[in-house]
Amino acid sequence: MHAMEDGDIYTKDGTVDLHSKPANRKKTGRWKACRFILGNEACERLAYYGMSTNLVNYLIQRLNQHNSSAAKNVNNWSGTCYITPLIGAFLADAYWGRYWTIAIFSIIYCLGMTLLTVSASVRGLKPSCGENGCHATHGQAAACFAALYLIALGTGGIKPCVSSYGADQFDETDEYERKKKSSFFNWFYFSINVGALIAASALVYVQTHVGWGWGFGVPAVTMAVAVVSFFSGTLKYRFVKPGGSPLTRIFQVLVASFRKINVKVPADKRLLYETTDEECHIKGSRKLEHTDEFRFFDKAAVPTENDDIKGPADPWRLSTVTQVEELKGIIRLLPIWATGIVFSTVYSQMSTMFVLQGNLMDQHIGPHFKIPSASLSIFDTLSVLFWTPIYDILIVPYVRKITGNERGFTQLQRMGIGLVVSIFSMIAAGVLEVVRLNMVKRHNYYDLETMPMSIFWEVPQYFLIGCAEVFTFIGQLEFFYDQAPDAMRSLCSALSLTTVALGNYLSSLLVTIVTSITTKHGKLGWIPDNLNRGHLDYFYWLLAVLSFLNFLAYLCIAKWYKYKKPTGRFS
């Protein structure tokens, strides 16, 4: 029975309202609060993708960079955008809470977007262009990259907190709200792609046909709208109190474990140290049941004659079972996290190799309209917008009847399905490139800038990646939120995002290694400036093989993984 029918007015998950009083279930949270968060995310992602989708072409056309250099710079910047969330997540979990972290970093984000717009539109800051192309000075390039990395810092406070903050609006101790929380992650990712859809279509067209000043200015204004949307819901939000530094608690367990390296762990787990209160001593958290893996760290919770367990224990000498299990929980997540890196490498090809591949194909729709190659990512977005409601409304209820799991598939099964689909996206891209190169060879199109082959043959590879995202990326969002220790949810959300960063870095590394090896002895290599004389298909085959090996590793890791077991009440 739904808790409201029992007259239960307040949430039981430790959340509070704006005035730090227990959150009223009827007046705060749930979808009435989430609509502001989803609106914020749609606008923020529109701003981000509106600026980043076509960035590789901006670097080539305006900063006069080579294909490989531009691709590496985009990969490195995009990777940084997914590393900085570790900073925002730490501040949110330890000190500021998710609400204030989002608010502060949103302002930094807006400043970065403004600087980027100015660098692309104000004379003196924007590169000068003539008949021989554009030529950017070192100062102009520096202004552009300063803006980009200010945006990377700003997005670092938003990315790890928004999805977690939205999930915080649902009380997981209530069965009705817990089911809605699982659905929230699907619609959260849906809102991301609503923003991405507009960015990949309208904004890329503006950048290509109107100008880069307007092309970056519109996303800057949209980011301001995102901030207004977020603040508009303040009175309806539920807030989770920050639990103190998660890194400090982790180091306390490590230090205590090594201090007691010679202490034997008792066979009876009841002899391990834990507070006697039903509530956890960590704010916003529940106690965790003891598990048998990684027994070495249990030494930190073994009381010795030197420990004062009657009074407040020294946390650097004696840790609670919950603290130890927090560390174990993070360790369990790491192998699952690592398998997301190769998937993110595949995902990153949409903003680099897919765009470069599309640049050489016929981009016309009819005799007059020409679609920019970067706009084809719209089909990835449409795929996500198609599969997300299909998954939430049709697949989950059907699979739930078969498996008995309230989510339909388990989170691990869901992510695994996405990994398989991603392999087929690389196969589709590779097959297309083989067909394209065969046409080049057959008709001697080597020096043709645009060959008579429709760019829409790229649609299947975009559509497959979109399908894979619905399974793997949304599954990751939910998995890392759900399996994270309660007081480390922002940090674990940030950890899941770092797979995207490392995927971009791995893609950049692979391009560097492949270019270095394949250009020896004066050869053009797999990825030359003129792809008609290269072998981009070999690069796609490489990624397909890596994805398959990654999936095999994932199967082994998923079979070993044990879900967390919280107990007691939220503090």
Coordinates of C-alpha atoms in Angstrom, one line a residue:
M1 CA 0.0 0.0 0.0
H2 CA 1.3 3.5 -0.8
A3 CA 2.6 5.2 2.3
M4 CA 0.3 8.3 1.9
E5 CA -2.7 6.0 2.4
D6 CA -1.3 5.2 5.8
G7 CA -1.2 8.8 6.8
D8 CA 2.6 8.9 6.6
I9 CA 3.3 12.6 6.0
Y10 CA 7.1 12.7 6.0
T11 CA 9.8 10.8 4.0
K12 CA 11.8 8.1 5.7
D13 CA 15.0 8.4 3.7
G14 CA 16.5 11.3 5.7
T15 CA 15.7 14.0 3.2
V16 CA 14.7 17.5 4.4
D17 CA 13.1 20.6 2.9
L18 CA 14.7 23.9 2.2
H19 CA 14.4 24.9 5.9
S20 CA 16.1 21.7 7.1
K21 CA 12.9 20.2 8.4
P22 CA 11.8 16.6 7.5
A23 CA 10.5 16.6 3.9
N24 CA 6.7 16.6 3.5
R25 CA 5.9 13.8 1.1
K26 CA 2.9 15.6 -0.3
K27 CA 4.5 19.0 -0.8
T28 CA 8.0 18.1 -1.9
G29 CA 9.8 15.8 -4.3
R30 CA 8.5 13.3 -6.8
W31 CA 7.6 14.4 -10.3
K32 CA 6.4 17.9 -9.3
A33 CA 10.0 18.7 -8.3
C34 CA 11.6 16.6 -11.0
R35 CA 10.0 18.6 -13.8
F36 CA 12.3 21.5 -12.9
I37 CA 15.3 19.2 -12.8
L38 CA 14.4 17.6 -16.2
G39 CA 13.9 21.1 -17.7
N40 CA 17.2 22.2 -16.4
E41 CA 18.9 19.1 -17.8
A42 CA 17.3 19.5 -21.2
C43 CA 18.4 23.1 -21.5
E44 CA 21.9 22.4 -20.1
R45 CA 22.5 19.5 -22.5
L46 CA 21.1 21.6 -25.4
A47 CA 23.8 24.2 -24.5
Y48 CA 26.5 21.6 -24.2
Y49 CA 25.8 19.6 -27.3
G50 CA 25.0 22.8 -29.2
M51 CA 28.5 23.9 -28.5
S52 CA 30.3 20.5 -28.7
T53 CA 28.6 18.5 -31.5
N54 CA 30.2 20.5 -34.3
L55 CA 33.3 21.5 -32.3
V56 CA 35.7 19.4 -34.4
N57 CA 34.7 21.3 -37.5
Y58 CA 35.1 24.7 -35.7
L59 CA 38.7 23.7 -34.8
I60 CA 39.4 22.6 -38.4
Q61 CA 37.8 25.6 -40.1
R62 CA 38.4 28.5 -37.7
L63 CA 41.6 27.4 -35.8
N64 CA 43.1 25.8 -38.9
Q65 CA 43.9 22.4 -37.2
H66 CA 44.5 19.1 -39.0
N67 CA 41.9 16.3 -38.8
S68 CA 43.9 14.2 -36.4
S69 CA 44.8 17.2 -34.2
A70 CA 41.2 18.5 -34.1
A71 CA 39.9 15.0 -33.2
K72 CA 42.5 14.6 -30.4
N73 CA 41.7 18.1 -29.0
V74 CA 38.0 17.4 -29.0
N75 CA 38.6 14.0 -27.3
N76 CA 40.8 15.5 -24.7
W77 CA 38.4 18.4 -23.9
S78 CA 35.4 16.0 -23.9
G79 CA 37.4 13.7 -21.6
T80 CA 38.1 16.5 -19.2
C81 CA 34.4 17.3 -19.1
Y82 CA 33.9 13.9 -17.6
I83 CA 36.9 14.0 -15.2
T84 CA 36.0 17.3 -13.5
P85 CA 32.8 15.8 -12.0
L86 CA 35.0 14.2 -9.4
I87 CA 35.6 17.7 -8.0
G88 CA 31.9 18.6 -8.0
A89 CA 30.9 15.2 -6.6
F90 CA 33.4 15.4 -3.7
L91 CA 32.2 18.9 -2.7
A92 CA 28.5 17.8 -3.0
D93 CA 28.9 14.7 -0.8
A94 CA 31.3 16.2 1.7
Y95 CA 30.3 19.9 2.2
W96 CA 27.9 21.7 0.0
G97 CA 25.2 19.2 -0.8
R98 CA 24.0 18.6 -4.4
Y99 CA 21.7 21.7 -4.6
W100 CA 24.4 24.3 -3.9
T101 CA 27.0 22.5 -5.9
I102 CA 24.8 22.6 -9.0
A103 CA 24.0 26.3 -8.4
I104 CA 27.6 27.4 -8.0
F105 CA 29.1 25.5 -10.9
S106 CA 26.2 26.5 -13.2
I107 CA 27.4 30.1 -12.8
I108 CA 30.9 29.1 -13.8
Y109 CA 29.4 27.2 -16.8
C110 CA 27.6 30.4 -17.9
L111 CA 30.8 32.4 -17.8
G112 CA 32.6 29.8 -20.0
M113 CA 29.7 29.8 -22.5
T114 CA 29.8 33.6 -22.6
L115 CA 33.6 33.7 -23.2
L116 CA 33.3 31.1 -26.0
T117 CA 30.6 33.2 -27.7
V118 CA 32.8 36.3 -27.4
S119 CA 35.9 34.5 -28.8
A120 CA 33.9 33.5 -31.8
S121 CA 32.2 36.8 -32.6
V122 CA 34.2 39.8 -31.3
R123 CA 36.7 41.3 -33.7
G124 CA 40.3 40.8 -32.4
L125 CA 39.3 37.6 -30.5
K126 CA 37.8 35.7 -33.4
P127 CA 40.2 34.3 -36.0
S128 CA 40.6 36.3 -39.2
C129 CA 39.5 34.5 -42.4
G130 CA 40.3 35.1 -46.1
E131 CA 40.5 33.3 -49.4
N132 CA 43.2 31.0 -48.0
G133 CA 41.1 30.0 -45.0
C134 CA 41.2 31.1 -41.4
H135 CA 44.3 31.9 -39.3
A136 CA 44.1 32.0 -35.5
T137 CA 46.8 33.7 -33.5
H138 CA 48.1 32.0 -30.3
G139 CA 46.0 34.5 -28.2
Q140 CA 42.8 33.7 -30.1
A141 CA 43.4 30.0 -29.8
A142 CA 44.1 30.5 -26.0
A143 CA 40.9 32.4 -25.6
C144 CA 38.9 29.6 -27.2
F145 CA 40.5 26.9 -25.2
A146 CA 40.2 28.9 -21.9
A147 CA 36.5 29.1 -22.6
L148 CA 36.2 25.4 -23.3
Y149 CA 38.0 24.4 -20.2
L150 CA 36.0 26.8 -18.0
I151 CA 32.9 25.0 -19.4
A152 CA 34.6 21.7 -18.5
L153 CA 35.0 22.9 -14.9
G154 CA 31.4 24.2 -14.8
T155 CA 29.9 21.0 -16.1
G156 CA 32.0 19.1 -13.5
G157 CA 29.7 20.4 -10.7
I158 CA 26.5 19.7 -12.6
K159 CA 27.0 16.3 -14.3
P160 CA 27.5 14.1 -11.1
C161 CA 24.8 15.9 -9.1
V162 CA 21.8 16.4 -11.3
S163 CA 20.8 12.8 -11.9
S164 CA 21.5 11.9 -8.2
Y165 CA 19.6 15.0 -7.1
G166 CA 16.6 14.0 -9.2
A167 CA 16.7 10.5 -7.8
D168 CA 16.8 12.0 -4.3
Q169 CA 13.3 13.3 -4.9
F170 CA 11.9 9.8 -4.6
D171 CA 11.9 8.0 -1.2
E172 CA 13.4 4.6 -1.7
T173 CA 11.9 3.3 1.5
D174 CA 8.5 3.7 -0.1
E175 CA 7.6 1.0 -2.7
Y176 CA 5.6 3.3 -4.9
E177 CA 8.3 6.0 -5.1
R178 CA 11.1 3.5 -5.5
K179 CA 9.5 2.2 -8.8
K180 CA 9.2 5.9 -10.0
K181 CA 12.8 6.4 -9.1
S182 CA 13.8 3.7 -11.5
S183 CA 11.6 5.3 -14.2
F184 CA 13.2 8.7 -13.5
F185 CA 16.6 7.6 -14.8
N186 CA 15.0 6.7 -18.2
W187 CA 13.2 10.1 -18.5
F188 CA 16.3 11.9 -17.3
Y189 CA 18.2 10.5 -20.2
F190 CA 15.3 11.2 -22.4
S191 CA 15.5 14.9 -21.4
I192 CA 19.2 14.9 -22.2
N193 CA 18.4 13.8 -25.7
V194 CA 15.6 16.3 -26.2
G195 CA 18.3 19.0 -25.8
A196 CA 20.7 17.0 -27.9
L197 CA 18.1 16.7 -30.7
I198 CA 17.7 20.5 -31.0
A199 CA 21.4 21.0 -30.8
A200 CA 22.3 18.5 -33.5
S201 CA 19.7 19.8 -35.9
A202 CA 19.0 23.5 -35.5
L203 CA 22.2 24.7 -33.8
V204 CA 24.6 22.9 -36.1
Y205 CA 22.7 24.4 -39.0
V206 CA 23.0 27.9 -37.5
Q207 CA 26.8 27.3 -37.0
T208 CA 27.3 26.1 -40.5
H209 CA 25.0 28.6 -42.4
V210 CA 24.6 31.7 -40.1
G211 CA 27.8 31.9 -38.2
W212 CA 29.7 30.7 -35.2
G213 CA 28.9 33.7 -33.1
W214 CA 25.2 32.9 -33.2
G215 CA 26.0 29.2 -33.1
F216 CA 27.7 29.6 -29.7
G217 CA 25.5 32.5 -28.5
V218 CA 22.2 30.5 -28.6
P219 CA 23.7 27.8 -26.3
A220 CA 24.9 30.5 -23.9
V221 CA 21.4 31.9 -23.6
T222 CA 20.0 28.3 -23.2
M223 CA 22.4 27.7 -20.3
A224 CA 21.0 30.8 -18.6
V225 CA 17.5 29.3 -19.0
A226 CA 18.7 26.1 -17.5
V227 CA 19.9 27.9 -14.4
V228 CA 16.5 29.7 -14.1
S229 CA 14.6 26.4 -14.4
F230 CA 16.7 24.8 -11.7
F231 CA 16.2 27.7 -9.2
S232 CA 12.4 27.8 -9.9
G233 CA 11.9 24.5 -8.2
T234 CA 13.8 25.3 -5.0
L235 CA 10.7 25.2 -2.7
K236 CA 9.6 21.8 -4.0
Y237 CA 13.0 20.0 -3.7
R238 CA 14.0 17.5 -1.1
F239 CA 17.6 17.9 0.2
V240 CA 20.0 15.2 1.4
K241 CA 22.5 16.4 4.1
P242 CA 26.1 16.1 3.1
G243 CA 27.7 13.2 5.0
G244 CA 31.2 14.6 5.4
S245 CA 34.3 13.8 3.3
P246 CA 33.9 10.3 1.8
L247 CA 37.6 10.3 1.0
T248 CA 38.5 10.8 4.7
R249 CA 36.3 7.8 5.6
I250 CA 38.0 5.7 3.0
F251 CA 41.5 6.6 4.2
Q252 CA 40.5 6.0 7.8
V253 CA 39.6 2.4 6.9
L254 CA 42.9 2.0 5.0
V255 CA 45.0 3.4 7.8
A256 CA 43.2 1.4 10.5
S257 CA 43.6 -1.8 8.4
F258 CA 47.3 -1.4 8.0
R259 CA 47.8 -0.4 11.6
K260 CA 46.2 -3.8 12.5
I261 CA 47.9 -5.8 9.8
N262 CA 48.8 -8.5 12.3
V263 CA 45.4 -8.6 14.0
K264 CA 43.3 -11.7 13.2
V265 CA 39.7 -11.2 12.0
P266 CA 37.3 -13.1 14.2
A267 CA 35.1 -15.8 12.5
D268 CA 32.1 -14.3 14.3
K269 CA 31.2 -11.1 12.4
R270 CA 29.2 -9.9 15.4
L271 CA 32.5 -9.2 17.2
L272 CA 33.3 -6.5 14.6
Y273 CA 32.8 -2.9 15.7
E274 CA 29.5 -1.1 14.9
T275 CA 27.6 1.7 16.6
T276 CA 24.7 0.5 18.7
D277 CA 22.2 3.0 17.4
E278 CA 19.7 1.9 14.7
E279 CA 20.7 5.0 12.7
C280 CA 24.1 5.2 11.0
H281 CA 26.6 7.6 12.4
I282 CA 27.2 9.0 8.8
K283 CA 24.7 11.7 7.9
G284 CA 22.2 10.7 5.2
S285 CA 23.3 7.1 5.3
R286 CA 22.1 3.7 6.4
K287 CA 24.1 1.0 8.0
L288 CA 25.5 -1.7 5.7
E289 CA 25.5 -5.5 6.4
H290 CA 28.9 -7.2 6.7
T291 CA 30.1 -9.1 3.6
D292 CA 32.8 -11.8 3.4
E293 CA 34.8 -10.4 0.5
F294 CA 38.0 -8.3 1.0
R295 CA 38.4 -9.6 4.5
F296 CA 41.7 -7.7 5.0
F297 CA 39.8 -4.5 5.5
D298 CA 37.7 -6.1 8.2
K299 CA 40.8 -5.7 10.4
A300 CA 39.9 -2.0 10.6
A301 CA 36.7 -2.9 12.5
V302 CA 38.3 -5.4 14.9
P303 CA 38.4 -3.9 18.5
T304 CA 41.7 -4.4 20.4
E305 CA 42.7 -3.6 23.9
N306 CA 44.1 -0.2 22.7
D307 CA 40.7 0.9 21.4
D308 CA 38.1 2.7 23.5
I309 CA 34.8 1.3 22.3
K310 CA 32.8 2.7 25.3
G311 CA 33.4 6.3 24.3
P312 CA 33.8 7.8 20.8
A313 CA 36.3 5.6 18.9
D314 CA 39.3 7.1 17.1
P315 CA 38.3 6.6 13.5
W316 CA 41.9 6.4 12.4
R317 CA 42.3 3.3 14.6
L318 CA 38.9 1.7 14.7
S319 CA 36.3 1.9 11.9
T320 CA 32.7 0.8 11.9
V321 CA 31.5 -2.1 9.8
T322 CA 29.5 0.4 7.7
Q323 CA 32.7 2.4 7.0
V324 CA 34.5 -0.8 6.0
E325 CA 31.6 -1.8 3.7
E326 CA 31.6 1.6 2.1
L327 CA 35.2 0.9 0.9
K328 CA 34.3 -2.6 -0.1
G329 CA 31.3 -1.3 -2.1
I330 CA 33.6 1.1 -4.0
I331 CA 36.1 -1.7 -4.8
R332 CA 33.3 -3.9 -6.1
L333 CA 32.1 -1.1 -8.4
L334 CA 35.6 -0.6 -10.0
P335 CA 35.7 -3.7 -12.3
I336 CA 32.2 -2.8 -13.6
W337 CA 33.3 0.8 -14.0
A338 CA 36.4 -0.3 -16.0
T339 CA 34.3 -2.2 -18.6
G340 CA 32.5 1.1 -19.4
I341 CA 35.7 2.6 -20.8
V342 CA 35.7 0.7 -24.1
F343 CA 32.0 1.4 -24.5
S344 CA 32.6 5.1 -24.1
T345 CA 35.4 4.9 -26.7
V346 CA 32.9 3.5 -29.2
Y347 CA 30.4 6.3 -28.2
S348 CA 33.1 9.0 -28.7
Q349 CA 33.4 8.1 -32.4
M350 CA 30.2 10.0 -33.1
S351 CA 31.9 13.4 -32.5
T352 CA 35.1 12.5 -34.4
M353 CA 35.4 9.7 -36.9
F354 CA 31.7 9.5 -37.9
V355 CA 31.8 13.3 -38.6
L356 CA 35.0 13.0 -40.7
Q357 CA 33.6 10.0 -42.5
G358 CA 30.4 11.9 -43.3
N359 CA 32.4 15.0 -44.5
L360 CA 33.4 12.9 -47.6
M361 CA 29.8 11.7 -48.5
D362 CA 27.0 13.4 -50.3
Q363 CA 25.2 15.6 -47.7
H364 CA 22.4 16.9 -49.9
I365 CA 18.7 16.5 -49.2
G366 CA 17.3 17.5 -52.6
P367 CA 19.0 20.0 -54.9
H368 CA 19.4 22.9 -52.5
F369 CA 19.5 21.8 -48.9
K370 CA 22.8 20.4 -47.5
I371 CA 22.9 18.7 -44.0
P372 CA 26.1 19.2 -42.0
S373 CA 27.8 15.9 -41.2
A374 CA 27.8 16.7 -37.5
S375 CA 24.0 16.9 -37.6
L376 CA 23.7 13.2 -38.3
S377 CA 24.1 12.7 -34.6
I378 CA 20.4 13.6 -34.6
F379 CA 19.8 10.0 -35.5
D380 CA 21.6 8.8 -32.3
T381 CA 19.3 11.2 -30.4
L382 CA 16.2 10.0 -32.2
S383 CA 17.2 6.5 -31.5
V384 CA 17.4 7.3 -27.8
L385 CA 14.1 9.1 -27.9
F386 CA 12.6 6.1 -29.6
W387 CA 14.0 3.4 -27.4
T388 CA 13.6 5.1 -24.0
P389 CA 9.8 5.2 -23.8
I390 CA 9.7 1.7 -25.5
Y391 CA 12.0 0.4 -22.8
D392 CA 10.1 2.1 -19.9
I393 CA 6.5 1.5 -21.1
L394 CA 6.7 -1.8 -23.0
I395 CA 9.9 -3.8 -22.4
V396 CA 10.1 -3.3 -18.6
P397 CA 6.5 -4.5 -17.8
Y398 CA 6.8 -7.4 -20.2
V399 CA 10.2 -8.6 -18.8
R400 CA 9.0 -8.0 -15.3
K401 CA 6.3 -10.6 -15.8
I402 CA 9.0 -13.1 -16.8
T403 CA 11.8 -12.3 -14.3
G404 CA 9.8 -11.1 -11.3
N405 CA 12.3 -8.2 -11.0
E406 CA 10.6 -4.8 -10.4
R407 CA 13.1 -3.3 -12.9
G408 CA 12.5 -6.0 -15.6
F409 CA 16.2 -6.7 -16.3
T410 CA 18.7 -6.4 -13.5
Q411 CA 20.9 -3.4 -13.9
L412 CA 23.9 -5.6 -14.9
Q413 CA 21.8 -7.5 -17.5
R414 CA 20.7 -4.1 -18.9
M415 CA 24.2 -2.8 -19.3
G416 CA 25.4 -6.1 -20.8
I417 CA 22.8 -5.9 -23.6
G418 CA 24.1 -2.4 -24.5
L419 CA 27.6 -3.6 -24.7
V420 CA 26.6 -6.2 -27.3
V421 CA 24.7 -3.6 -29.4
S422 CA 27.7 -1.4 -29.4
I423 CA 29.8 -4.1 -31.1
F424 CA 27.3 -4.1 -34.0
S425 CA 27.5 -0.3 -34.3
M426 CA 31.2 -0.6 -35.0
I427 CA 30.6 -3.5 -37.5
A428 CA 28.0 -1.3 -39.3
A429 CA 30.5 1.6 -39.4
G430 CA 33.3 -0.7 -40.7
V431 CA 31.1 -2.2 -43.4
L432 CA 30.0 1.2 -44.6
E433 CA 33.6 2.4 -44.9
V434 CA 34.6 -0.8 -46.8
V435 CA 31.8 -0.1 -49.3
R436 CA 32.8 3.6 -49.5
L437 CA 36.5 2.8 -50.1
N438 CA 35.6 0.2 -52.7
M439 CA 33.6 2.9 -54.6
V440 CA 36.6 5.3 -54.3
K441 CA 38.9 2.6 -55.8
R442 CA 36.4 1.6 -58.5
H443 CA 35.7 5.1 -59.8
N444 CA 39.1 6.7 -58.9
Y445 CA 37.5 9.2 -56.4
Y446 CA 40.7 9.5 -54.4
D447 CA 40.8 13.3 -54.7
L448 CA 37.1 14.0 -54.8
E449 CA 36.0 16.1 -51.8
T450 CA 32.4 14.7 -51.9
M451 CA 31.6 11.4 -53.4
P452 CA 28.2 10.4 -54.8
M453 CA 27.2 8.3 -51.8
S454 CA 24.5 9.5 -49.5
I455 CA 25.5 10.4 -46.0
F456 CA 22.4 8.8 -44.8
W457 CA 24.1 5.4 -45.1
E458 CA 25.7 6.4 -41.7
V459 CA 22.2 6.3 -40.0
P460 CA 22.4 2.6 -38.9
Q461 CA 25.6 3.1 -37.0
Y462 CA 24.2 6.2 -35.2
F463 CA 20.9 4.4 -34.5
L464 CA 22.7 1.3 -33.0
I465 CA 24.8 3.5 -30.7
G466 CA 21.6 5.3 -29.5
C467 CA 20.0 1.9 -28.7
A468 CA 23.2 0.8 -26.8
E469 CA 23.1 4.1 -24.8
V470 CA 19.5 3.3 -23.6
F471 CA 20.7 0.0 -22.1
T472 CA 24.3 0.8 -21.0
F473 CA 24.4 4.5 -20.1
I474 CA 21.0 4.7 -18.4
G475 CA 21.8 1.3 -16.7
Q476 CA 25.1 2.8 -15.5
L477 CA 23.3 5.9 -14.1
E478 CA 20.9 3.8 -12.1
F479 CA 23.5 1.2 -11.1
F480 CA 26.1 3.6 -9.7
Y481 CA 23.4 5.6 -7.8
D482 CA 21.8 2.5 -6.4
Q483 CA 24.9 0.5 -5.5
A484 CA 26.8 3.5 -4.1
P485 CA 27.1 3.9 -0.4
D486 CA 24.3 6.3 0.6
A487 CA 26.7 9.1 1.5
M488 CA 28.8 8.7 -1.6
R489 CA 26.2 8.8 -4.4
S490 CA 27.5 12.0 -6.1
L491 CA 31.0 10.6 -6.0
C492 CA 29.9 7.3 -7.5
S493 CA 27.9 9.1 -10.2
A494 CA 31.0 11.0 -11.0
L495 CA 33.0 7.7 -11.1
S496 CA 30.6 6.4 -13.7
L497 CA 31.0 9.6 -15.8
T498 CA 34.8 9.1 -15.8
T499 CA 34.3 6.2 -18.1
V500 CA 33.3 8.7 -20.8
A501 CA 36.4 10.7 -20.0
L502 CA 38.7 7.7 -20.2
G503 CA 36.8 6.5 -23.3
N504 CA 37.7 9.8 -25.0
Y505 CA 41.3 9.6 -23.8
L506 CA 41.5 5.9 -25.0
S507 CA 40.1 6.9 -28.4
S508 CA 42.7 9.7 -28.6
L509 CA 45.5 7.3 -27.5
L510 CA 44.4 4.7 -30.1
V511 CA 44.4 7.4 -32.8
T512 CA 47.9 8.4 -31.7
I513 CA 49.2 4.8 -31.7
V514 CA 47.5 3.9 -34.9
T515 CA 48.8 7.0 -36.7
S516 CA 52.3 6.5 -35.3
I517 CA 52.5 2.8 -36.4
T518 CA 50.7 3.1 -39.8
T519 CA 52.6 6.2 -41.0
K520 CA 56.0 4.6 -40.8
H521 CA 58.2 4.5 -43.9
G522 CA 56.3 7.4 -45.5
K523 CA 52.9 5.7 -45.6
L524 CA 49.8 7.8 -45.3
G525 CA 48.4 5.6 -42.5
W526 CA 44.8 4.6 -41.6
I527 CA 43.6 8.1 -40.8
P528 CA 45.2 10.6 -43.2
D529 CA 43.7 14.1 -43.9
N530 CA 42.3 12.6 -47.1
L531 CA 40.4 9.6 -45.8
N532 CA 39.9 8.4 -49.4
R533 CA 43.5 7.3 -49.3
G534 CA 43.3 5.8 -45.8
H535 CA 41.8 2.8 -44.0
L536 CA 39.3 4.1 -41.5
D537 CA 37.6 0.7 -41.7
Y538 CA 40.6 -0.9 -40.0
F539 CA 40.1 1.5 -37.0
Y540 CA 36.5 0.4 -36.8
W541 CA 37.5 -3.3 -36.8
L542 CA 39.9 -2.6 -34.1
L543 CA 37.2 -1.0 -31.9
A544 CA 34.8 -3.9 -32.7
V545 CA 37.4 -6.5 -31.5
L546 CA 38.2 -4.5 -28.4
S547 CA 34.4 -4.2 -27.6
F548 CA 33.9 -8.0 -28.0
L549 CA 36.8 -8.7 -25.6
N550 CA 35.5 -6.1 -23.2
F551 CA 32.1 -7.8 -23.2
L552 CA 33.6 -11.2 -22.4
A553 CA 35.4 -9.6 -19.4
Y554 CA 32.1 -7.9 -18.4
L555 CA 30.4 -11.3 -18.3
C556 CA 32.9 -12.7 -15.8
I557 CA 32.8 -9.6 -13.6
A558 CA 29.0 -9.4 -13.6
K559 CA 28.7 -13.0 -12.5
W560 CA 31.0 -12.3 -9.6
Y561 CA 29.3 -9.1 -8.4
K562 CA 27.2 -9.0 -5.3
Y563 CA 24.6 -6.2 -4.8
K564 CA 24.8 -4.1 -1.6
K565 CA 22.6 -4.9 1.5
P566 CA 21.6 -1.8 3.5
T567 CA 20.0 -2.2 6.9
G568 CA 18.5 0.1 9.5
R569 CA 17.2 3.6 9.1
F570 CA 18.6 6.7 7.4
S571 CA 20.3 9.1 9.8

